[in-house]
Coordinates of C-alpha atoms in Angstrom, one line a residue:
X83 CA -6.4 63.6 -31.5
X84 CA -6.1 61.4 -28.5
X85 CA -6.4 57.7 -28.3
X86 CA -8.1 55.9 -25.4
X87 CA -6.9 52.6 -24.2
X88 CA -9.6 50.3 -22.8
X89 CA -8.6 48.0 -20.0
X90 CA -9.6 44.4 -20.3
X91 CA -12.3 43.5 -17.8
X92 CA -11.3 41.5 -14.8
X93 CA -11.9 37.8 -15.1
X94 CA -13.0 35.9 -12.0
X95 CA -10.5 33.3 -10.8
X96 CA -12.9 30.5 -11.3
X97 CA -13.5 31.5 -14.9
X98 CA -9.9 31.9 -16.0
X99 CA -8.9 29.5 -18.7
X100 CA -5.6 28.3 -20.0
X101 CA -4.9 27.0 -23.5
X102 CA -2.7 24.0 -23.9
X103 CA -0.3 24.1 -26.8
X104 CA -2.1 22.6 -29.8
X105 CA -5.1 21.7 -27.6
X106 CA -8.4 23.1 -26.4
X107 CA -8.9 25.6 -23.7
X108 CA -9.0 24.1 -20.2
X109 CA -10.7 25.8 -17.3
X110 CA -8.9 25.7 -14.0
X111 CA -11.0 25.8 -10.7
X112 CA -10.0 28.2 -8.0
X113 CA -8.1 27.4 -4.9
X114 CA -11.4 27.6 -2.9
X115 CA -12.3 24.1 -4.2
X116 CA -9.1 22.6 -2.7
X117 CA -9.4 24.5 0.6
X118 CA -11.5 22.0 2.6
X119 CA -9.2 19.1 1.6
X120 CA -6.1 21.2 2.3
X121 CA -7.4 22.1 5.8
X122 CA -8.3 18.5 6.5
X123 CA -4.9 17.2 5.4
X124 CA -3.1 19.9 7.4
X125 CA -5.1 19.3 10.6
X126 CA -5.0 15.5 10.6
X127 CA -1.7 14.8 8.7
X128 CA 0.8 17.6 8.9
X129 CA 0.1 18.8 12.5
X130 CA 0.4 15.2 13.9
X131 CA 3.6 14.7 11.9
X132 CA 5.1 17.8 13.3
X133 CA 4.2 16.7 16.8
X134 CA 5.8 13.3 16.2
X135 CA 9.0 15.1 15.0
X136 CA 9.1 17.1 18.2
X137 CA 8.4 14.1 20.4
X138 CA 11.2 12.1 18.8
X139 CA 13.7 14.5 20.4
X140 CA 12.2 14.1 23.9
X141 CA 11.9 11.5 26.6
X142 CA 8.3 11.0 27.7
X143 CA 6.6 8.1 29.5
X144 CA 3.1 9.1 28.7
X145 CA 2.5 11.1 31.9
X146 CA 4.0 14.4 33.1
X147 CA 6.1 16.7 31.0
X148 CA 8.3 15.6 28.1
X149 CA 12.1 16.2 28.6
X150 CA 14.2 17.3 25.7
X151 CA 17.0 14.8 25.1
X152 CA 18.3 15.9 21.7
X153 CA 19.5 13.0 19.5
X154 CA 19.6 10.4 22.3
X155 CA 16.6 8.5 20.9
X156 CA 18.1 8.3 17.4
X157 CA 21.5 7.2 18.7
X158 CA 20.0 4.4 20.8
X159 CA 18.0 3.2 17.8
X160 CA 21.0 3.2 15.6
X161 CA 22.8 0.9 18.0
X162 CA 19.7 -1.3 18.7
X163 CA 20.1 -4.7 16.8
X164 CA 16.4 -5.4 17.2
X165 CA 15.6 -2.1 15.5
X166 CA 18.0 -2.8 12.6
X167 CA 16.6 -6.3 12.2
X168 CA 13.0 -5.0 12.2
X169 CA 13.8 -2.7 9.3
X170 CA 15.1 -5.7 7.2
X171 CA 12.1 -7.8 8.2
X172 CA 9.7 -5.0 7.2
X173 CA 11.4 -4.7 3.8
X174 CA 11.4 -8.5 3.4
X175 CA 7.7 -8.9 4.1
X176 CA 6.9 -6.0 1.8
X177 CA 9.0 -7.5 -1.0
X178 CA 7.4 -10.9 -0.6
X179 CA 4.0 -9.4 -0.5
X180 CA 4.6 -7.6 -3.8
X181 CA 6.0 -10.7 -5.4
X182 CA 3.1 -12.8 -4.4
X183 CA 0.2 -10.4 -4.7
X184 CA 1.1 -8.6 -8.0
X185 CA 0.9 -11.6 -10.4
X186 CA -2.1 -13.1 -8.7
X187 CA -4.0 -9.8 -8.6
X188 CA -3.1 -9.1 -12.2
X189 CA -4.3 -12.4 -13.6
X190 CA -7.5 -12.5 -11.5
X191 CA -8.3 -8.9 -12.3
X192 CA -7.9 -9.4 -16.1
X193 CA -10.0 -12.6 -15.8
X194 CA -12.7 -10.8 -13.8
X195 CA -12.9 -8.0 -16.4
X196 CA -14.1 -10.5 -19.0
X197 CA -17.5 -11.8 -19.7
X198 CA -17.1 -15.4 -18.6
X199 CA -20.1 -17.4 -17.4
X200 CA -20.7 -17.0 -13.6
X201 CA -18.0 -14.4 -13.5
X202 CA -20.0 -12.0 -11.4
X203 CA -20.9 -14.6 -8.8
X204 CA -17.4 -15.9 -8.5
X205 CA -16.0 -12.4 -8.3
X206 CA -18.4 -11.5 -5.5
X207 CA -17.4 -14.5 -3.5
X208 CA -13.7 -13.8 -4.1
X209 CA -14.0 -10.2 -2.9
X210 CA -15.6 -11.1 0.4
X211 CA -12.3 -10.7 2.4
X212 CA -12.5 -7.0 1.5
X213 CA -15.5 -6.7 3.8
X214 CA -13.5 -8.0 6.8
X215 CA -11.1 -5.9 9.0
X216 CA -7.5 -6.9 9.4
X217 CA -8.2 -7.8 13.0
X218 CA -11.1 -10.2 12.1
X219 CA -9.0 -11.8 9.3
X220 CA -6.0 -12.3 11.7
X221 CA -8.3 -13.9 14.4
X222 CA -9.8 -16.2 11.8
X223 CA -6.5 -17.4 10.5
X224 CA -5.0 -17.7 14.0
X225 CA -7.8 -20.2 14.8
X226 CA -7.5 -22.0 11.5
X227 CA -3.7 -22.4 11.8
X228 CA -3.6 -23.2 15.5
X229 CA -1.1 -26.1 16.0
X230 CA -3.4 -28.0 18.4
X231 CA -6.9 -27.4 17.1
X232 CA -6.4 -26.0 13.6
X233 CA -5.8 -27.5 10.2
X234 CA -2.0 -28.1 10.7
X235 CA -2.7 -30.2 13.8
X236 CA -4.8 -32.5 11.7
X237 CA -2.5 -32.6 8.7
X238 CA 0.9 -33.3 10.2
X239 CA 1.8 -35.2 7.1
X240 CA 1.9 -31.8 5.3
X241 CA 2.8 -29.4 8.1
X242 CA 5.2 -31.5 10.1
X243 CA 4.7 -30.9 13.8
X244 CA 1.9 -28.5 12.9
X245 CA 3.3 -25.5 14.6
X246 CA 3.7 -23.0 11.8
X247 CA 4.3 -20.2 14.3
X248 CA 7.3 -22.0 15.9
X249 CA 9.9 -21.2 13.3
X250 CA 11.0 -18.0 11.5
X251 CA 10.3 -19.4 8.0
X252 CA 6.8 -20.7 9.0
X253 CA 5.8 -17.4 10.8
X254 CA 6.9 -15.2 7.9
X255 CA 5.1 -17.5 5.4
X256 CA 1.9 -17.2 7.5
X257 CA 2.1 -13.4 7.5
X258 CA 2.6 -13.3 3.8
X259 CA -0.2 -15.7 3.1
X260 CA -2.7 -14.0 5.4
X261 CA -1.9 -10.5 4.0
X262 CA -2.2 -11.9 0.5
X263 CA -5.5 -13.6 1.2
X264 CA -6.9 -10.3 2.5
X265 CA -5.5 -7.7 0.1
X266 CA -5.3 -9.6 -3.3
X267 CA -9.1 -8.8 -3.8
X268 CA -8.4 -5.1 -3.3
X269 CA -5.6 -5.0 -5.9
X270 CA -7.7 -7.2 -8.2
X271 CA -10.3 -4.5 -8.2
X272 CA -7.7 -2.0 -9.4
X273 CA -6.6 -4.3 -12.3
X274 CA -10.2 -5.2 -13.1
X275 CA -11.2 -1.6 -13.5
X276 CA -8.1 -0.8 -15.6
X277 CA -8.6 -3.9 -17.8
X278 CA -12.1 -2.9 -18.6
X279 CA -10.9 0.6 -19.6
X280 CA -8.7 -0.9 -22.4
X281 CA -10.2 0.1 -25.7
X282 CA -11.5 -2.9 -27.7
X283 CA -10.1 -1.5 -30.9
X284 CA -6.6 -2.3 -29.6
X285 CA -7.5 -6.0 -29.3
X286 CA -9.2 -5.9 -32.7
X287 CA -6.1 -4.5 -34.3
X288 CA -3.9 -7.0 -32.6
X289 CA -6.1 -9.8 -33.8
X290 CA -5.9 -8.5 -37.3
X291 CA -2.1 -8.6 -37.0
X292 CA -2.4 -12.3 -36.1
X293 CA -1.9 -12.0 -32.3
X294 CA -3.4 -14.8 -30.2
X295 CA -4.7 -14.6 -26.7
X296 CA -1.2 -14.6 -25.1
X297 CA 0.1 -12.1 -27.7
X298 CA -2.9 -9.7 -26.9
X299 CA -2.2 -10.1 -23.2
X300 CA 1.5 -9.4 -23.6
X301 CA 1.4 -6.6 -26.1
X302 CA -1.9 -4.9 -25.4
X303 CA -3.2 -5.7 -21.9
X304 CA 0.1 -5.4 -19.9
X305 CA 1.2 -2.1 -21.4
X306 CA -2.3 -0.6 -20.8
X307 CA -2.2 -1.8 -17.2
X308 CA 1.2 -0.2 -16.5
X309 CA -0.1 2.8 -14.5
X310 CA -2.5 0.6 -12.6
X311 CA 0.4 -1.8 -11.7
X312 CA 2.5 1.1 -10.4
X313 CA -0.3 2.4 -8.3
X314 CA -1.0 -1.1 -6.9
X315 CA 2.7 -1.6 -6.1
X316 CA 3.0 1.7 -4.3
X317 CA 0.0 0.8 -2.2
X318 CA 1.5 -2.6 -1.4
X319 CA 4.8 -0.9 -0.3
X320 CA 3.1 1.6 2.0
X321 CA 0.7 -1.0 3.4
X322 CA 3.5 -3.6 3.9
X323 CA 5.8 -1.3 5.7
X324 CA 3.1 0.0 8.0
X325 CA 1.2 -3.2 8.8
X326 CA 0.8 -3.9 12.5
X327 CA -2.4 -5.6 13.6
X328 CA -1.7 -8.8 11.7
X329 CA 1.7 -9.3 13.4
X330 CA 0.2 -8.4 16.8
X331 CA -2.5 -11.0 16.6
X332 CA -0.8 -13.8 14.7
X333 CA 2.8 -13.9 16.0
X334 CA 3.3 -11.0 18.5
X335 CA 6.7 -10.6 17.0
X336 CA 7.7 -14.2 17.6
X337 CA 9.2 -16.7 17.8
X338 CA 11.6 -14.5 19.7
X339 CA 12.0 -11.4 17.6
X340 CA 11.9 -13.2 14.2
X341 CA 8.8 -11.3 13.1
X342 CA 9.3 -8.1 15.0
X343 CA 8.8 -5.6 12.2
X344 CA 9.3 -1.9 12.6
X345 CA 5.7 -1.0 13.2
X346 CA 5.3 -3.7 15.9
X347 CA 8.6 -2.6 17.5
X348 CA 7.2 0.9 17.7
X349 CA 4.2 -0.4 19.5
X350 CA 6.4 -2.3 22.0
X351 CA 8.5 0.8 22.7
X352 CA 5.4 3.0 23.3
X353 CA 2.8 0.8 25.0
X354 CA 5.0 -1.8 26.7
X355 CA 8.2 0.1 27.4
X356 CA 6.4 3.5 27.8
X357 CA 9.2 5.2 25.8
X358 CA 7.1 7.4 23.6
X359 CA 10.1 9.4 22.5
X360 CA 11.8 6.4 20.9
X361 CA 8.5 5.2 19.5
X362 CA 8.1 8.6 17.8
X363 CA 11.5 8.3 16.3
X364 CA 10.7 4.9 14.9
X365 CA 7.4 6.2 13.5
X366 CA 9.2 9.1 11.8
X367 CA 11.8 6.7 10.4
X368 CA 9.1 4.5 9.1
X369 CA 7.4 7.4 7.3
X370 CA 10.7 8.4 5.7
X371 CA 11.5 4.9 4.5
X372 CA 8.0 4.3 3.1
X373 CA 8.1 7.7 1.3
X374 CA 11.6 7.1 -0.1
X375 CA 10.8 3.7 -1.4
X376 CA 7.5 4.9 -2.9
X377 CA 9.3 7.8 -4.6
X378 CA 11.9 5.5 -6.0
X379 CA 9.2 3.2 -7.5
X380 CA 7.4 6.2 -9.0
X381 CA 10.7 7.7 -10.4
X382 CA 12.1 4.5 -11.8
X383 CA 8.9 3.5 -13.4
X384 CA 8.4 6.9 -15.0
X385 CA 4.9 7.2 -13.4
X386 CA 5.7 10.8 -12.4
X387 CA 5.4 11.8 -16.1
X388 CA 1.8 10.6 -16.0
X389 CA 1.8 9.7 -19.7
X390 CA -1.5 8.4 -20.9
X391 CA -1.7 4.7 -22.0
X392 CA -4.3 5.8 -24.6
X393 CA -2.0 8.2 -26.4
X394 CA -2.4 8.0 -30.1
X395 CA -6.0 6.7 -30.1

């Protein structure tokens, strides 16, 4: 008597399912779903990045053929005091932006998530800077803060000589203020959405336990906004390190080189000094620094574990 073994029918890739330990079956889409995004990312992100890496080892003035120079561009940048100072300035502006924008965005976002009277109208007005480009915002504040015809010129009792762009401290303060004015509404939206997603049952339980408004904010709202906060901080870090147009329009790296951040120095090397090899090296270094800092934030915060804030509900 012979036994016949029946082979299991083939299951299409898109219909395969995996079972989580102790959980329901979860279907996994096939790779074809990610193919368009993968091709787009490879064509417009990875390929240019590879070209920048190659260009950083060459000398090219924008015309003619590039000449391979090895590590010459990197060695010159390592000895360039302006380059080293620009890195510290970029980190400083980024840190100041995070320290200013995070608490304000958090508080306004939590408030905007409530049901206060006229909240919708006030929120709409507050979010107007999101509709403007960084260039338009910079031109607007350059006119408003002009030492001769702007607000400081007519309020010298508050701004001294009125020239906020004439000192290192004043210029850095202007950059931080303008960036905060433009991007706080964006990060507020992140916190607003996250705050609205907090289950009301948590506030009800905290109220039963005797927690007041501050206690609910501290022990319920803040823990639930942890992932949103990390996302917001990472976006601030990347945006702060790569900002360029605001510096170009407001200070042009001045006074002197006091606000010459790394991204602006890259622009000067490429389009004023026509040294595209050195500019490519600066761009690559900026990518590495932004990536490393973002990974450190994610790793230290534990965000890479992606633990749900609603666990246990």
